[in-house]
JSON list of C-alpha atoms in Angstrom, two decimals:
[
{"chain": "A", "resi": 130, "resn": "UNK", "atom": "CA", "xyz": [-57.06, -34.78, -2.73]},
{"chain": "A", "resi": 131, "resn": "UNK", "atom": "CA", "xyz": [-58.86, -33.79, -5.92]},
{"chain": "A", "resi": 132, "resn": "UNK", "atom": "CA", "xyz": [-56.29, -31.04, -6.51]},
{"chain": "A", "resi": 133, "resn": "UNK", "atom": "CA", "xyz": [-53.42, -33.53, -6.39]},
{"chain": "A", "resi": 134, "resn": "UNK", "atom": "CA", "xyz": [-55.11, -35.81, -8.93]},
{"chain": "A", "resi": 135, "resn": "UNK", "atom": "CA", "xyz": [-55.85, -32.84, -11.19]},
{"chain": "A", "resi": 136, "resn": "UNK", "atom": "CA", "xyz": [-52.22, -31.66, -11.05]},
{"chain": "A", "resi": 137, "resn": "UNK", "atom": "CA", "xyz": [-50.97, -35.18, -11.85]},
{"chain": "A", "resi": 138, "resn": "UNK", "atom": "CA", "xyz": [-53.17, -35.44, -14.92]},
{"chain": "A", "resi": 139, "resn": "UNK", "atom": "CA", "xyz": [-52.03, -32.00, -16.10]},
{"chain": "A", "resi": 140, "resn": "UNK", "atom": "CA", "xyz": [-48.39, -32.97, -15.71]},
{"chain": "A", "resi": 141, "resn": "UNK", "atom": "CA", "xyz": [-48.91, -36.25, -17.58]},
{"chain": "A", "resi": 142, "resn": "UNK", "atom": "CA", "xyz": [-50.65, -34.50, -20.43]},
{"chain": "A", "resi": 143, "resn": "UNK", "atom": "CA", "xyz": [-47.82, -31.99, -20.72]},
{"chain": "A", "resi": 144, "resn": "UNK", "atom": "CA", "xyz": [-45.14, -34.66, -20.68]},
{"chain": "A", "resi": 145, "resn": "UNK", "atom": "CA", "xyz": [-46.86, -37.02, -23.13]},
{"chain": "A", "resi": 146, "resn": "UNK", "atom": "CA", "xyz": [-45.93, -36.70, -26.76]},
{"chain": "A", "resi": 147, "resn": "UNK", "atom": "CA", "xyz": [-49.12, -35.70, -28.56]},
{"chain": "A", "resi": 148, "resn": "UNK", "atom": "CA", "xyz": [-48.13, -36.37, -32.15]},
{"chain": "A", "resi": 149, "resn": "UNK", "atom": "CA", "xyz": [-51.58, -37.73, -32.85]},
{"chain": "A", "resi": 150, "resn": "UNK", "atom": "CA", "xyz": [-53.34, -34.53, -31.95]},
{"chain": "A", "resi": 151, "resn": "UNK", "atom": "CA", "xyz": [-51.75, -31.66, -33.77]},
{"chain": "A", "resi": 152, "resn": "UNK", "atom": "CA", "xyz": [-53.18, -28.40, -32.76]},
{"chain": "A", "resi": 153, "resn": "UNK", "atom": "CA", "xyz": [-53.63, -25.68, -35.28]},
{"chain": "A", "resi": 154, "resn": "UNK", "atom": "CA", "xyz": [-51.15, -22.79, -35.06]},
{"chain": "A", "resi": 155, "resn": "UNK", "atom": "CA", "xyz": [-53.10, -19.61, -34.76]},
{"chain": "A", "resi": 156, "resn": "UNK", "atom": "CA", "xyz": [-50.27, -17.06, -35.13]},
{"chain": "A", "resi": 157, "resn": "UNK", "atom": "CA", "xyz": [-46.49, -17.38, -35.57]},
{"chain": "A", "resi": 158, "resn": "UNK", "atom": "CA", "xyz": [-44.62, -14.40, -34.13]},
{"chain": "A", "resi": 159, "resn": "UNK", "atom": "CA", "xyz": [-41.15, -13.32, -35.19]},
{"chain": "A", "resi": 160, "resn": "UNK", "atom": "CA", "xyz": [-39.09, -10.29, -34.34]},
{"chain": "A", "resi": 161, "resn": "UNK", "atom": "CA", "xyz": [-36.93, -10.40, -37.46]},
{"chain": "A", "resi": 162, "resn": "UNK", "atom": "CA", "xyz": [-39.05, -7.82, -39.20]},
{"chain": "A", "resi": 163, "resn": "UNK", "atom": "CA", "xyz": [-38.80, -5.38, -36.29]},
{"chain": "A", "resi": 164, "resn": "UNK", "atom": "CA", "xyz": [-35.20, -6.20, -35.31]},
{"chain": "A", "resi": 165, "resn": "UNK", "atom": "CA", "xyz": [-33.74, -3.12, -36.99]},
{"chain": "A", "resi": 166, "resn": "UNK", "atom": "CA", "xyz": [-36.00, -0.84, -34.95]},
{"chain": "A", "resi": 167, "resn": "UNK", "atom": "CA", "xyz": [-35.30, -2.32, -31.53]},
{"chain": "A", "resi": 168, "resn": "UNK", "atom": "CA", "xyz": [-31.88, -4.01, -31.54]},
{"chain": "A", "resi": 169, "resn": "UNK", "atom": "CA", "xyz": [-28.88, -1.71, -31.81]},
{"chain": "A", "resi": 170, "resn": "UNK", "atom": "CA", "xyz": [-25.45, -3.08, -32.60]},
{"chain": "A", "resi": 171, "resn": "UNK", "atom": "CA", "xyz": [-22.28, -1.23, -31.77]},
{"chain": "A", "resi": 172, "resn": "UNK", "atom": "CA", "xyz": [-19.37, -1.98, -34.03]},
{"chain": "A", "resi": 173, "resn": "UNK", "atom": "CA", "xyz": [-15.82, -1.14, -33.02]},
{"chain": "A", "resi": 174, "resn": "UNK", "atom": "CA", "xyz": [-13.20, -0.45, -35.65]},
{"chain": "A", "resi": 175, "resn": "UNK", "atom": "CA", "xyz": [-10.22, -0.06, -33.31]},
{"chain": "A", "resi": 176, "resn": "UNK", "atom": "CA", "xyz": [-8.62, -3.11, -31.65]},
{"chain": "A", "resi": 177, "resn": "UNK", "atom": "CA", "xyz": [-9.85, -4.03, -28.19]},
{"chain": "A", "resi": 178, "resn": "UNK", "atom": "CA", "xyz": [-7.22, -5.32, -25.74]},
{"chain": "A", "resi": 179, "resn": "UNK", "atom": "CA", "xyz": [-7.96, -8.53, -23.90]},
{"chain": "A", "resi": 180, "resn": "UNK", "atom": "CA", "xyz": [-5.64, -9.35, -20.99]},
{"chain": "A", "resi": 181, "resn": "UNK", "atom": "CA", "xyz": [-6.05, -13.08, -21.59]},
{"chain": "A", "resi": 182, "resn": "UNK", "atom": "CA", "xyz": [-4.39, -12.78, -25.03]},
{"chain": "A", "resi": 183, "resn": "UNK", "atom": "CA", "xyz": [-1.06, -11.53, -23.76]},
{"chain": "A", "resi": 184, "resn": "UNK", "atom": "CA", "xyz": [0.97, -10.32, -20.83]},
{"chain": "A", "resi": 185, "resn": "UNK", "atom": "CA", "xyz": [-0.05, -7.06, -19.22]},
{"chain": "A", "resi": 186, "resn": "UNK", "atom": "CA", "xyz": [2.93, -5.13, -17.85]},
{"chain": "A", "resi": 187, "resn": "UNK", "atom": "CA", "xyz": [2.20, -2.59, -15.15]},
{"chain": "A", "resi": 188, "resn": "UNK", "atom": "CA", "xyz": [4.89, -1.07, -12.97]},
{"chain": "A", "resi": 189, "resn": "UNK", "atom": "CA", "xyz": [4.36, 0.84, -9.77]},
{"chain": "A", "resi": 190, "resn": "UNK", "atom": "CA", "xyz": [7.27, 1.89, -7.60]},
{"chain": "A", "resi": 191, "resn": "UNK", "atom": "CA", "xyz": [7.09, 2.30, -3.84]},
{"chain": "A", "resi": 192, "resn": "UNK", "atom": "CA", "xyz": [9.86, 3.66, -1.66]},
{"chain": "A", "resi": 193, "resn": "UNK", "atom": "CA", "xyz": [10.74, 1.00, 0.87]},
{"chain": "A", "resi": 194, "resn": "UNK", "atom": "CA", "xyz": [10.83, 3.38, 3.83]},
{"chain": "A", "resi": 195, "resn": "UNK", "atom": "CA", "xyz": [7.23, 4.44, 3.06]},
{"chain": "A", "resi": 196, "resn": "UNK", "atom": "CA", "xyz": [5.84, 0.90, 3.42]},
{"chain": "A", "resi": 197, "resn": "UNK", "atom": "CA", "xyz": [3.53, 0.60, 6.42]},
{"chain": "A", "resi": 198, "resn": "UNK", "atom": "CA", "xyz": [2.44, -3.04, 6.06]},
{"chain": "A", "resi": 199, "resn": "UNK", "atom": "CA", "xyz": [2.24, -5.96, 3.64]},
{"chain": "A", "resi": 200, "resn": "UNK", "atom": "CA", "xyz": [-1.23, -7.54, 3.70]},
{"chain": "A", "resi": 201, "resn": "UNK", "atom": "CA", "xyz": [-1.72, -11.10, 2.39]},
{"chain": "A", "resi": 202, "resn": "UNK", "atom": "CA", "xyz": [-5.18, -11.83, 0.96]},
{"chain": "A", "resi": 203, "resn": "UNK", "atom": "CA", "xyz": [-6.73, -14.87, -0.70]},
{"chain": "A", "resi": 204, "resn": "UNK", "atom": "CA", "xyz": [-10.09, -14.94, -2.41]},
{"chain": "A", "resi": 205, "resn": "UNK", "atom": "CA", "xyz": [-12.25, -17.94, -3.21]},
{"chain": "A", "resi": 206, "resn": "UNK", "atom": "CA", "xyz": [-11.01, -18.33, -6.79]},
{"chain": "A", "resi": 207, "resn": "UNK", "atom": "CA", "xyz": [-7.42, -17.78, -5.70]},
{"chain": "A", "resi": 208, "resn": "UNK", "atom": "CA", "xyz": [-7.74, -20.55, -3.11]},
{"chain": "A", "resi": 209, "resn": "UNK", "atom": "CA", "xyz": [-8.70, -22.97, -5.88]},
{"chain": "A", "resi": 210, "resn": "UNK", "atom": "CA", "xyz": [-5.40, -22.25, -7.63]},
{"chain": "A", "resi": 211, "resn": "UNK", "atom": "CA", "xyz": [-3.32, -21.87, -4.46]},
{"chain": "A", "resi": 212, "resn": "UNK", "atom": "CA", "xyz": [-2.26, -18.28, -5.12]},
{"chain": "A", "resi": 213, "resn": "UNK", "atom": "CA", "xyz": [-2.53, -15.14, -3.02]},
{"chain": "A", "resi": 214, "resn": "UNK", "atom": "CA", "xyz": [-2.72, -11.38, -3.42]},
{"chain": "A", "resi": 215, "resn": "UNK", "atom": "CA", "xyz": [-0.37, -8.99, -1.69]},
{"chain": "A", "resi": 216, "resn": "UNK", "atom": "CA", "xyz": [-1.30, -5.42, -0.86]},
{"chain": "A", "resi": 217, "resn": "UNK", "atom": "CA", "xyz": [1.48, -3.07, 0.15]},
{"chain": "A", "resi": 218, "resn": "UNK", "atom": "CA", "xyz": [0.10, -0.27, 2.30]},
{"chain": "A", "resi": 219, "resn": "UNK", "atom": "CA", "xyz": [1.91, 3.05, 2.29]},
{"chain": "A", "resi": 220, "resn": "UNK", "atom": "CA", "xyz": [2.54, 5.34, 5.22]},
{"chain": "A", "resi": 221, "resn": "UNK", "atom": "CA", "xyz": [0.08, 8.20, 5.13]},
{"chain": "A", "resi": 222, "resn": "UNK", "atom": "CA", "xyz": [-3.24, 8.85, 6.76]},
{"chain": "A", "resi": 223, "resn": "UNK", "atom": "CA", "xyz": [-5.03, 10.69, 3.98]},
{"chain": "A", "resi": 224, "resn": "UNK", "atom": "CA", "xyz": [-4.07, 8.49, 1.05]},
{"chain": "A", "resi": 225, "resn": "UNK", "atom": "CA", "xyz": [-6.85, 6.42, -0.52]},
{"chain": "A", "resi": 226, "resn": "UNK", "atom": "CA", "xyz": [-6.47, 2.63, -0.70]},
{"chain": "A", "resi": 227, "resn": "UNK", "atom": "CA", "xyz": [-6.16, 2.91, -4.49]},
{"chain": "A", "resi": 228, "resn": "UNK", "atom": "CA", "xyz": [-2.67, 4.33, -3.94]},
{"chain": "A", "resi": 229, "resn": "UNK", "atom": "CA", "xyz": [-1.60, 1.05, -2.36]},
{"chain": "A", "resi": 230, "resn": "UNK", "atom": "CA", "xyz": [0.26, -1.46, -4.52]},
{"chain": "A", "resi": 231, "resn": "UNK", "atom": "CA", "xyz": [-1.53, -4.76, -5.16]},
{"chain": "A", "resi": 232, "resn": "UNK", "atom": "CA", "xyz": [0.27, -7.83, -6.51]},
{"chain": "A", "resi": 233, "resn": "UNK", "atom": "CA", "xyz": [-1.93, -10.70, -7.71]},
{"chain": "A", "resi": 234, "resn": "UNK", "atom": "CA", "xyz": [-1.04, -14.36, -8.13]},
{"chain": "A", "resi": 235, "resn": "UNK", "atom": "CA", "xyz": [1.82, -14.79, -5.65]},
{"chain": "A", "resi": 236, "resn": "UNK", "atom": "CA", "xyz": [2.57, -18.43, -4.83]},
{"chain": "A", "resi": 237, "resn": "UNK", "atom": "CA", "xyz": [4.58, -17.90, -1.62]},
{"chain": "A", "resi": 238, "resn": "UNK", "atom": "CA", "xyz": [3.43, -14.60, -0.11]},
{"chain": "A", "resi": 239, "resn": "UNK", "atom": "CA", "xyz": [4.74, -15.17, 3.40]},
{"chain": "A", "resi": 240, "resn": "UNK", "atom": "CA", "xyz": [8.34, -15.34, 2.19]},
{"chain": "A", "resi": 241, "resn": "UNK", "atom": "CA", "xyz": [7.86, -12.12, 0.22]},
{"chain": "A", "resi": 242, "resn": "UNK", "atom": "CA", "xyz": [6.22, -10.40, 3.20]},
{"chain": "A", "resi": 243, "resn": "UNK", "atom": "CA", "xyz": [8.98, -11.60, 5.54]},
{"chain": "A", "resi": 244, "resn": "UNK", "atom": "CA", "xyz": [11.72, -10.37, 3.18]},
{"chain": "A", "resi": 245, "resn": "UNK", "atom": "CA", "xyz": [10.12, -6.94, 2.76]},
{"chain": "A", "resi": 246, "resn": "UNK", "atom": "CA", "xyz": [9.42, -6.49, 6.47]},
{"chain": "A", "resi": 247, "resn": "UNK", "atom": "CA", "xyz": [12.94, -7.63, 7.48]},
{"chain": "A", "resi": 248, "resn": "UNK", "atom": "CA", "xyz": [14.55, -5.26, 4.99]},
{"chain": "A", "resi": 249, "resn": "UNK", "atom": "CA", "xyz": [12.28, -2.46, 6.21]},
{"chain": "A", "resi": 250, "resn": "UNK", "atom": "CA", "xyz": [13.19, -3.27, 9.83]},
{"chain": "A", "resi": 251, "resn": "UNK", "atom": "CA", "xyz": [16.91, -3.18, 8.98]},
{"chain": "A", "resi": 252, "resn": "UNK", "atom": "CA", "xyz": [16.53, 0.19, 7.25]},
{"chain": "A", "resi": 253, "resn": "UNK", "atom": "CA", "xyz": [14.60, 1.62, 10.20]},
{"chain": "A", "resi": 254, "resn": "UNK", "atom": "CA", "xyz": [17.20, 0.28, 12.67]},
{"chain": "A", "resi": 255, "resn": "UNK", "atom": "CA", "xyz": [19.97, 1.91, 10.63]},
{"chain": "A", "resi": 256, "resn": "UNK", "atom": "CA", "xyz": [18.09, 5.22, 10.65]},
{"chain": "A", "resi": 257, "resn": "UNK", "atom": "CA", "xyz": [17.53, 5.02, 14.42]},
{"chain": "A", "resi": 258, "resn": "UNK", "atom": "CA", "xyz": [21.20, 4.16, 15.06]},
{"chain": "A", "resi": 259, "resn": "UNK", "atom": "CA", "xyz": [22.27, 7.10, 12.88]},
{"chain": "A", "resi": 260, "resn": "UNK", "atom": "CA", "xyz": [19.96, 9.40, 14.82]},
{"chain": "A", "resi": 261, "resn": "UNK", "atom": "CA", "xyz": [21.33, 8.12, 18.14]},
{"chain": "A", "resi": 262, "resn": "UNK", "atom": "CA", "xyz": [24.90, 8.59, 16.86]},
{"chain": "A", "resi": 263, "resn": "UNK", "atom": "CA", "xyz": [24.17, 12.16, 15.74]},
{"chain": "A", "resi": 264, "resn": "UNK", "atom": "CA", "xyz": [22.52, 12.88, 19.10]},
{"chain": "A", "resi": 265, "resn": "UNK", "atom": "CA", "xyz": [25.58, 11.50, 20.89]},
{"chain": "A", "resi": 266, "resn": "UNK", "atom": "CA", "xyz": [27.85, 13.52, 18.61]},
{"chain": "A", "resi": 267, "resn": "UNK", "atom": "CA", "xyz": [25.73, 16.58, 19.30]},
{"chain": "A", "resi": 268, "resn": "UNK", "atom": "CA", "xyz": [25.96, 15.99, 23.06]},
{"chain": "A", "resi": 269, "resn": "UNK", "atom": "CA", "xyz": [29.73, 15.45, 22.76]},
{"chain": "A", "resi": 270, "resn": "UNK", "atom": "CA", "xyz": [30.07, 18.58, 20.67]},
{"chain": "A", "resi": 271, "resn": "UNK", "atom": "CA", "xyz": [27.94, 20.41, 23.25]},
{"chain": "A", "resi": 272, "resn": "UNK", "atom": "CA", "xyz": [30.26, 19.18, 25.99]},
{"chain": "A", "resi": 273, "resn": "UNK", "atom": "CA", "xyz": [33.28, 20.21, 23.94]},
{"chain": "A", "resi": 274, "resn": "UNK", "atom": "CA", "xyz": [31.75, 23.63, 23.34]},
{"chain": "A", "resi": 275, "resn": "UNK", "atom": "CA", "xyz": [31.09, 24.01, 27.06]},
{"chain": "A", "resi": 276, "resn": "UNK", "atom": "CA", "xyz": [34.68, 23.00, 27.87]},
{"chain": "A", "resi": 277, "resn": "UNK", "atom": "CA", "xyz": [36.01, 25.48, 25.32]},
{"chain": "A", "resi": 278, "resn": "UNK", "atom": "CA", "xyz": [33.91, 28.29, 26.83]},
{"chain": "A", "resi": 279, "resn": "UNK", "atom": "CA", "xyz": [35.09, 27.37, 30.33]},
{"chain": "A", "resi": 280, "resn": "UNK", "atom": "CA", "xyz": [38.71, 27.49, 29.14]},
{"chain": "A", "resi": 281, "resn": "UNK", "atom": "CA", "xyz": [38.09, 30.93, 27.59]},
{"chain": "A", "resi": 282, "resn": "UNK", "atom": "CA", "xyz": [36.55, 32.14, 30.85]},
{"chain": "A", "resi": 283, "resn": "UNK", "atom": "CA", "xyz": [39.49, 30.69, 32.80]},
{"chain": "A", "resi": 284, "resn": "UNK", "atom": "CA", "xyz": [42.02, 32.47, 30.57]},
{"chain": "A", "resi": 285, "resn": "UNK", "atom": "CA", "xyz": [40.04, 35.73, 30.89]},
{"chain": "A", "resi": 286, "resn": "UNK", "atom": "CA", "xyz": [40.03, 35.39, 34.68]},
{"chain": "A", "resi": 287, "resn": "UNK", "atom": "CA", "xyz": [43.81, 34.79, 34.65]},
{"chain": "A", "resi": 288, "resn": "UNK", "atom": "CA", "xyz": [44.37, 37.90, 32.49]},
{"chain": "A", "resi": 289, "resn": "UNK", "atom": "CA", "xyz": [42.20, 39.95, 34.83]},
{"chain": "A", "resi": 290, "resn": "UNK", "atom": "CA", "xyz": [44.09, 38.55, 37.78]},
{"chain": "A", "resi": 291, "resn": "UNK", "atom": "CA", "xyz": [47.45, 39.47, 36.22]},
{"chain": "A", "resi": 292, "resn": "UNK", "atom": "CA", "xyz": [46.13, 42.97, 35.40]},
{"chain": "A", "resi": 293, "resn": "UNK", "atom": "CA", "xyz": [44.96, 43.41, 38.99]},
{"chain": "A", "resi": 294, "resn": "UNK", "atom": "CA", "xyz": [48.31, 42.21, 40.33]},
{"chain": "A", "resi": 295, "resn": "UNK", "atom": "CA", "xyz": [50.11, 44.64, 38.03]},
{"chain": "A", "resi": 296, "resn": "UNK", "atom": "CA", "xyz": [47.87, 47.49, 39.22]},
{"chain": "A", "resi": 297, "resn": "UNK", "atom": "CA", "xyz": [48.47, 46.55, 42.83]},
{"chain": "A", "resi": 298, "resn": "UNK", "atom": "CA", "xyz": [52.22, 46.36, 42.30]},
{"chain": "A", "resi": 299, "resn": "UNK", "atom": "CA", "xyz": [52.18, 49.79, 40.59]},
{"chain": "A", "resi": 300, "resn": "UNK", "atom": "CA", "xyz": [50.08, 51.19, 43.41]},
{"chain": "A", "resi": 301, "resn": "UNK", "atom": "CA", "xyz": [52.50, 49.88, 46.05]},
{"chain": "A", "resi": 302, "resn": "UNK", "atom": "CA", "xyz": [55.49, 51.27, 44.13]},
{"chain": "A", "resi": 303, "resn": "UNK", "atom": "CA", "xyz": [53.90, 54.68, 43.89]},
{"chain": "A", "resi": 304, "resn": "UNK", "atom": "CA", "xyz": [53.15, 54.68, 47.62]},
{"chain": "A", "resi": 305, "resn": "UNK", "atom": "CA", "xyz": [56.72, 53.72, 48.50]}
]
């Protein structure tokens, strides 16, 4: 209990304005004299760019068929302003995430993501249909090649048959 009373009196004495009792200043310290020895200033003569003073243009191109995914992210500060970040991930196992494209400040990211993914899906479907068509063409051309070879074999067999018939007819004539 004594400690509480002692703390209260100390607090009151600190908070009270003691203009009546001015204490003598024993030593006034200042670092102005020693400032040159301890504080180093670095002056820059070239202009320093600040992104808040203008528009920063940065272009990065990604081939659409190399897009693996479009990731929508929103940080705390972005949620206050209602904007999102988009990260476009590229196809490739060994590529670092710094190679991905990041777009900041997108108001409607789901529409952008949907448009990119639908276009990517259409491109991939076209590629698959082309591959299927070339495989079908290759199988048709294989069938045509097989038919052509069979026709060649058939004509060779007919020529051999006619040659054999001629030999047999010559053999029968020579016997007669």
